[in-house]
Amino acid sequence: MWDYTDKVKDYFFNPVNAGVLEHANAVGEVGAISCGDALKLMMRVNPETEVIEAAKFQTFGCGSAIASSSALTEIVLGKTLDEALRISNQDIADFLGGLPPEKMHCSVMGYEALQAAVADYRGVEWRDDHEEGALVCKCFGVDEGMIERAVRGNKLTTPEQVTHYTKAGGGCLTCFEGLEAVLARVNEEMVAEGLISFDEAYRIGSMDARTLRQKTRPKGAETSKVEAKPIIALADLERAAAGTMVLEKPVEAPAVAAPAAAPRLTTLQKIKLIEETLESIRPYLKLDGGDCELVDVDGNNVIVKLSGACVGCQQASMTVNGVQEKLIAATGLPLRVIPVK
Amino acid sequence: MTTPVYLDNNATTRCDEAVVEAMLPFFTEQFGNPSSMHAFGARVGGAVKAARAQLQRLIGAEFDHEIVFTAGGTESDNMAILSALEIDPNRDEIITSAVEHPAVLSLCGHLEKTRGIKVHVIPVDGQGLLDIAAYRAALSSKTAIVSIMWANNETGTIFPVAELAELAKEVGALFHTDAVQAVGKVPIDLKSTVIDMLSLSGHKLHGPKGIGALYVRRGTRFRSLIKGGHQERGRRAGTENTPGIVGLGKAAELAALHMADEETRVAALRDRLEKGLLQRIPACFVTGNPAERLPNTSNIAFEYIEGEGILLLMNREGIAASSGSACTSGSLEPSHVLRAMNIPYTAAHGAIRFSFSRDNTDADVDRVLEVMPGIIEKLRALSPFWQGADKAPATFAPVYA
């Protein structure tokens, strides 16, 4: 049985705003009946103010799909269309106190229905290329479609790149075989399409799970005891996986065997480099409504202030780790990022 | 709180108290290893022998040594198929059906991928009946083994395994059947058939979990899967799970005693539930083949709603059943069994399996009949497809499909 939060159960057992909304002027219909999920979101928008004055839903789907739909109708109420467009699927999941990784697609369906409904009101066509696949990495909730898009969009050819770009395989690693099967399949297709050369393509068995663990483990950092962690800010990952942005190739952190091997930077150079790197990450955090600001640099400790959506976000620690890895990669120094309030 | 109603006996059954009682001494005072020379071992060895005889009677095996104890149905299925592929290098094809349990289908998929084994998957029709012409066509001198289930776990549909085995023998192939759902529910007499191997599982017949058996007909060439000691005449190494074996023996004895009850009273309960639901709830239908079916199983597809929601609402009423929907398993596709039968997605996702056992009563049926119409109605009110019992479903074509 799924580990649903009480709030999910409550919204499933006693859904609010279920049924048909009369005089709806913004209707979004999304779903994939083969997967057993389909949602019709109906909203009444005030043409003067563009405020959503009423919202109702009809859903064919599981418990969490119904709960996500009902929650969505509550979240959008009273918001303007522009405000509503900024609601992410994570906002829906957070509103419900979280969803099991296998069920995150239910919140994505809510997000898409909202986008479709607003497009319907504005008379523009809304197209979605979102396609789901079976869940591969349970630790980080990464499905086959997400891996495929990251592999295609960024021409990935090794499992560690997949881990860097999507997080899949960054946790318990029991998904290694599934992950490498998707990579090998997509690479084979890419060879056939002439996107990559035959020699570049990954083949099953070229790497084992232990090597992946070692390769994705942060290097040069003093935190060598830390388990393999994703090294890119979450926002980048989502966008890269969605294929809407091609990330720069993640830089392999230089192996800092001895302190002497580290590039010698003056304190000023170091701070400047940290500042520049942080600036390059901030746009992605901002896209998710968060921000990260440099407060101080004390030796190898980088003090930052997280704000906006980053505060209290379940993924905040992941973001900090992502920022830290970026900084380490850029400076070659065993930096530690410490968030302060 | 009302008494819970358990109608998920194809998933697992309650271990009978008499079974537990029979097992208990084998954890403590009867702890000996049956392989040992001393008295401690000898007494346990006797109990294992008695259990083997009990199981032999239930499945009508000619000899008790035709029974090899295993850790369960999945191990038995794996053992049978992998053994068959080692017998004759010229026979490297498997024939199975589209509606098998994953214990068979997933192994076959793996063998196809990693060892290049040719797997013929025989399709079924809308009632779940096997395409016999396709089966005949697939049989050849290349066939190592046919593995076709006795009864389907989701719909209860029974396959004519005795006849299918005869056909397999005509080309000299081995015939294995996964009878995990059939053993204990319908009479089985292996000595009057030509079936070579049969898998069964303890916890499906009110026995303990973690114990099962593979029947291997005398004279069938067999290669062991688990290598080690000489246990089970060298066919399954590892110190015997003696409490489990004794429990399975007792469960087999009890199943034989209750067989008549299963086929009459339990079947009547199932029929009353099924009829009652079809009368009370519009737009639902029975899947599978009602004419040839396990006496305890009913699979009903409720159209335009999704199974997980139904199960959650049933669970709140204390009723346990299971569903063929994708969401309950974490996969994206609904049950491969219902899809193989070409049941449309809108119905396959809303299929609920009710599986009875000798523990169920008339009160259980009354309770389900009382609450189900409300549950289905509640979910249909939320469904974008549903427009009422007398109306055609809404045309609903979401943006992506």
Short mmCIF file of C-alpha atoms in Angstrom, two decimals, chain B residues 110-357:
data_model
loop_
_atom_site.label_atom_id
_atom_site.label_comp_id
_atom_site.label_asym_id
_atom_site.label_seq_id
_atom_site.Cartn_x
_atom_site.Cartn_y
_atom_site.Cartn_z
CA HIS B 110 15.35 -12.41 -19.35
CA LEU B 111 16.33 -15.64 -21.12
CA GLU B 112 15.32 -14.15 -24.45
CA LYS B 113 17.43 -11.07 -23.82
CA THR B 114 20.52 -12.64 -22.29
CA ARG B 115 20.68 -16.11 -23.81
CA GLY B 116 18.88 -15.64 -27.10
CA ILE B 117 16.27 -18.22 -26.16
CA LYS B 118 13.29 -18.12 -28.53
CA VAL B 119 10.10 -17.59 -26.53
CA HIS B 120 6.70 -18.20 -28.12
CA VAL B 121 4.05 -16.27 -26.21
CA ILE B 122 0.64 -17.73 -27.06
CA PRO B 123 -2.11 -15.09 -27.13
CA VAL B 124 -5.55 -15.38 -25.55
CA ASP B 125 -8.96 -14.23 -26.70
CA GLY B 126 -11.37 -11.79 -25.04
CA GLN B 127 -12.40 -14.41 -22.49
CA GLY B 128 -8.83 -15.32 -21.74
CA LEU B 129 -8.96 -18.62 -23.65
CA LEU B 130 -5.73 -19.84 -25.19
CA ASP B 131 -5.30 -19.70 -28.97
CA ILE B 132 -4.89 -23.44 -29.51
CA ALA B 133 -4.01 -23.06 -33.21
CA ALA B 134 -1.16 -20.73 -32.31
CA TYR B 135 -0.05 -23.18 -29.63
CA ARG B 136 0.01 -26.10 -32.06
CA ALA B 137 1.91 -24.01 -34.56
CA ALA B 138 4.56 -23.06 -32.01
CA LEU B 139 5.27 -26.64 -30.94
CA SER B 140 8.26 -28.17 -32.69
CA SER B 141 11.29 -30.37 -32.22
CA LYS B 142 13.05 -27.21 -30.98
CA THR B 143 10.68 -26.83 -28.01
CA ALA B 144 12.48 -27.48 -24.74
CA ILE B 145 9.55 -26.76 -22.47
CA VAL B 146 5.97 -25.56 -22.48
CA SER B 147 5.04 -23.58 -19.38
CA ILE B 148 1.35 -22.76 -19.17
CA MET B 149 -0.54 -22.03 -16.00
CA TRP B 150 -3.30 -24.25 -14.66
CA ALA B 151 -5.47 -21.31 -13.61
CA ASN B 152 -5.00 -17.59 -13.99
CA ASN B 153 -4.40 -15.62 -10.81
CA GLU B 154 -6.31 -12.54 -11.94
CA THR B 155 -9.39 -13.93 -13.67
CA GLY B 156 -9.44 -17.51 -12.38
CA THR B 157 -9.73 -18.81 -15.96
CA ILE B 158 -8.66 -22.46 -16.15
CA PHE B 159 -6.56 -23.72 -19.06
CA PRO B 160 -6.97 -27.31 -20.36
CA VAL B 161 -3.47 -28.22 -19.21
CA ALA B 162 -3.94 -31.99 -19.46
CA GLU B 163 -4.76 -31.69 -23.18
CA LEU B 164 -2.04 -29.08 -23.75
CA ALA B 165 0.46 -31.47 -22.16
CA GLU B 166 -0.59 -34.28 -24.54
CA LEU B 167 0.12 -32.00 -27.48
CA ALA B 168 3.53 -31.07 -26.07
CA LYS B 169 4.41 -34.77 -25.73
CA GLU B 170 3.73 -35.27 -29.44
CA VAL B 171 6.83 -33.19 -30.19
CA GLY B 172 8.79 -34.57 -27.26
CA ALA B 173 8.75 -31.34 -25.26
CA LEU B 174 8.55 -31.10 -21.49
CA PHE B 175 5.33 -29.69 -20.07
CA HIS B 176 5.33 -27.54 -16.93
CA THR B 177 2.34 -25.87 -15.33
CA ASP B 178 2.26 -23.10 -12.73
CA ALA B 179 -0.60 -24.42 -10.60
CA VAL B 180 -0.06 -22.05 -7.70
CA GLN B 181 -3.68 -20.82 -7.89
CA ALA B 182 -5.23 -24.18 -8.70
CA VAL B 183 -3.74 -26.52 -6.10
CA GLY B 184 -6.18 -26.88 -3.21
CA LYS B 185 -9.04 -25.21 -5.09
CA VAL B 186 -9.74 -27.77 -7.81
CA PRO B 187 -9.08 -31.54 -7.85
CA ILE B 188 -5.76 -32.47 -9.43
CA ASP B 189 -4.67 -35.97 -10.32
CA LEU B 190 -1.25 -35.81 -11.90
CA LYS B 191 -0.79 -39.56 -12.36
CA SER B 192 -3.62 -39.60 -14.89
CA THR B 193 -1.95 -36.86 -16.97
CA VAL B 194 1.33 -36.57 -18.86
CA ILE B 195 2.30 -33.30 -17.14
CA ASP B 196 6.02 -33.40 -16.32
CA MET B 197 6.33 -30.61 -13.80
CA LEU B 198 3.97 -28.56 -11.63
CA SER B 199 4.63 -25.61 -9.32
CA LEU B 200 2.69 -24.93 -6.14
CA SER B 201 2.94 -22.58 -3.19
CA GLY B 202 2.07 -23.04 0.48
CA HIS B 203 0.61 -19.65 1.32
CA LYS B 204 -2.08 -19.85 -1.37
CA LEU B 205 -3.73 -22.79 0.39
CA HIS B 206 -3.75 -21.63 4.01
CA GLY B 207 -0.19 -22.82 4.53
CA PRO B 208 2.85 -20.77 5.54
CA LYS B 209 4.75 -18.37 3.30
CA GLY B 210 8.23 -19.27 2.12
CA ILE B 211 7.45 -22.88 1.24
CA GLY B 212 6.37 -24.42 -2.03
CA ALA B 213 7.09 -27.43 -4.16
CA LEU B 214 7.87 -28.55 -7.65
CA TYR B 215 6.39 -31.82 -8.81
CA VAL B 216 8.82 -33.59 -11.12
CA ARG B 217 7.40 -36.73 -12.75
CA ARG B 218 9.52 -39.83 -12.27
CA GLY B 219 11.82 -40.29 -15.23
CA THR B 220 11.81 -36.59 -16.17
CA ARG B 221 15.32 -35.40 -16.79
CA PHE B 222 16.10 -32.72 -14.30
CA ARG B 223 19.04 -30.43 -13.54
CA SER B 224 19.06 -28.81 -10.13
CA LEU B 225 19.08 -25.02 -9.89
CA ILE B 226 20.55 -24.65 -6.42
CA LYS B 227 23.74 -26.66 -6.00
CA GLY B 228 25.00 -27.90 -2.68
CA GLY B 229 24.05 -30.79 -0.45
CA HIS B 230 22.13 -33.91 -1.33
CA GLN B 231 18.77 -32.71 0.03
CA GLU B 232 15.65 -33.54 -1.96
CA ARG B 233 17.65 -36.27 -3.71
CA GLY B 234 20.08 -33.72 -5.04
CA ARG B 235 17.39 -31.75 -6.80
CA ARG B 236 17.22 -28.84 -4.37
CA ALA B 237 20.19 -28.30 -2.09
CA GLY B 238 19.97 -26.55 1.27
CA THR B 239 18.83 -27.75 4.69
CA GLU B 240 15.11 -28.41 4.57
CA ASN B 241 12.69 -25.78 5.85
CA THR B 242 11.20 -28.39 8.15
CA PRO B 243 8.55 -26.24 9.88
CA GLY B 244 7.45 -25.00 6.46
CA ILE B 245 7.37 -28.47 4.97
CA VAL B 246 5.32 -29.84 7.88
CA GLY B 247 3.00 -26.84 7.56
CA LEU B 248 2.56 -27.34 3.82
CA GLY B 249 1.81 -31.04 4.44
CA LYS B 250 -0.87 -30.15 6.96
CA ALA B 251 -2.28 -27.44 4.67
CA ALA B 252 -2.48 -29.99 1.84
CA GLU B 253 -4.37 -32.41 4.04
CA LEU B 254 -6.84 -29.70 5.09
CA ALA B 255 -7.27 -28.47 1.51
CA ALA B 256 -8.31 -31.97 0.44
CA LEU B 257 -10.85 -32.04 3.29
CA HIS B 258 -12.29 -28.65 2.29
CA MET B 259 -12.22 -29.22 -1.46
CA ALA B 260 -15.94 -30.02 -1.66
CA ASP B 261 -16.76 -26.91 0.38
CA GLU B 262 -14.60 -24.82 -1.92
CA GLU B 263 -16.38 -26.12 -4.98
CA THR B 264 -19.92 -25.69 -3.63
CA ARG B 265 -20.37 -23.20 -0.79
CA VAL B 266 -17.44 -20.92 -1.67
CA ALA B 267 -18.39 -20.97 -5.35
CA ALA B 268 -21.95 -20.04 -4.39
CA LEU B 269 -20.71 -17.08 -2.33
CA ARG B 270 -18.65 -15.91 -5.27
CA ASP B 271 -21.60 -16.29 -7.64
CA ARG B 272 -23.94 -14.42 -5.34
CA LEU B 273 -21.49 -11.53 -5.02
CA GLU B 274 -20.93 -11.37 -8.74
CA LYS B 275 -24.61 -11.48 -9.62
CA GLY B 276 -25.44 -8.95 -6.94
CA LEU B 277 -22.83 -6.48 -8.11
CA LEU B 278 -23.86 -6.78 -11.75
CA GLN B 279 -27.48 -6.15 -10.75
CA ARG B 280 -26.76 -3.18 -8.52
CA ILE B 281 -24.06 -1.39 -10.50
CA PRO B 282 -24.38 -0.19 -14.09
CA ALA B 283 -21.56 -0.41 -16.63
CA CYS B 284 -19.56 -3.26 -15.17
CA PHE B 285 -18.77 -6.72 -16.49
CA VAL B 286 -17.08 -9.98 -15.53
CA THR B 287 -13.72 -10.62 -17.14
CA GLY B 288 -12.37 -14.07 -17.99
CA ASN B 289 -14.27 -17.23 -18.75
CA PRO B 290 -17.13 -17.85 -16.28
CA ALA B 291 -17.63 -21.35 -17.67
CA GLU B 292 -14.15 -22.62 -16.82
CA ARG B 293 -13.02 -20.80 -13.75
CA LEU B 294 -11.63 -21.31 -10.25
CA PRO B 295 -14.54 -21.57 -7.80
CA ASN B 296 -13.22 -18.72 -5.66
CA THR B 297 -12.34 -15.97 -8.13
CA SER B 298 -14.34 -13.17 -9.68
CA ASN B 299 -12.83 -10.31 -11.62
CA ILE B 300 -15.17 -7.44 -12.36
CA ALA B 301 -14.29 -4.40 -14.44
CA PHE B 302 -16.03 -1.21 -13.35
CA GLU B 303 -15.88 1.12 -16.31
CA TYR B 304 -14.72 4.75 -16.33
CA ILE B 305 -13.02 4.70 -12.95
CA GLU B 306 -9.64 3.64 -11.66
CA GLY B 307 -8.96 0.67 -9.42
CA GLU B 308 -6.75 2.20 -6.78
CA GLY B 309 -9.46 4.66 -5.81
CA ILE B 310 -11.93 1.78 -5.51
CA LEU B 311 -9.54 -0.20 -3.31
CA LEU B 312 -8.83 2.77 -1.05
CA LEU B 313 -12.53 3.38 -0.49
CA MET B 314 -13.14 -0.35 0.04
CA ASN B 315 -10.26 -0.48 2.48
CA ARG B 316 -11.87 2.31 4.47
CA GLU B 317 -14.90 0.04 4.78
CA GLY B 318 -12.64 -2.80 5.93
CA ILE B 319 -12.88 -4.74 2.68
CA ALA B 320 -9.73 -6.14 1.07
CA ALA B 321 -9.52 -7.03 -2.61
CA SER B 322 -7.07 -6.24 -5.39
CA SER B 323 -7.00 -4.47 -8.70
CA GLY B 324 -5.54 -4.76 -12.18
CA SER B 325 -4.86 -1.05 -12.36
CA ALA B 326 -1.44 0.32 -13.10
CA CYS B 327 -1.35 2.55 -10.08
CA THR B 328 -1.53 -0.20 -7.50
CA SER B 329 1.64 -1.76 -8.80
CA GLY B 330 3.68 1.35 -9.50
CA SER B 331 3.90 0.51 -13.17
CA LEU B 332 2.29 2.57 -15.90
CA GLU B 333 0.42 -0.18 -17.69
CA PRO B 334 -2.64 -1.92 -16.34
CA SER B 335 -2.62 -5.68 -15.81
CA HIS B 336 -0.93 -7.58 -18.65
CA VAL B 337 -3.59 -10.25 -18.26
CA LEU B 338 -6.49 -7.88 -18.96
CA ARG B 339 -4.56 -6.15 -21.74
CA ALA B 340 -3.86 -9.55 -23.36
CA MET B 341 -7.62 -10.06 -23.34
CA ASN B 342 -8.07 -6.74 -25.12
CA ILE B 343 -10.10 -5.21 -22.31
CA PRO B 344 -10.17 -1.45 -23.03
CA TYR B 345 -8.04 0.77 -20.82
CA THR B 346 -11.04 2.54 -19.33
CA ALA B 347 -12.25 -0.82 -17.99
CA ALA B 348 -8.93 -2.55 -17.29
CA HIS B 349 -7.90 0.20 -14.88
CA GLY B 350 -11.14 -0.31 -12.97
CA ALA B 351 -10.97 -4.09 -12.70
CA ILE B 352 -11.29 -5.49 -9.19
CA ARG B 353 -10.49 -9.06 -8.27
CA PHE B 354 -12.52 -10.64 -5.49
CA SER B 355 -10.96 -13.92 -4.36
CA PHE B 356 -12.67 -16.03 -1.71
CA SER B 357 -11.54 -18.83 0.56
#
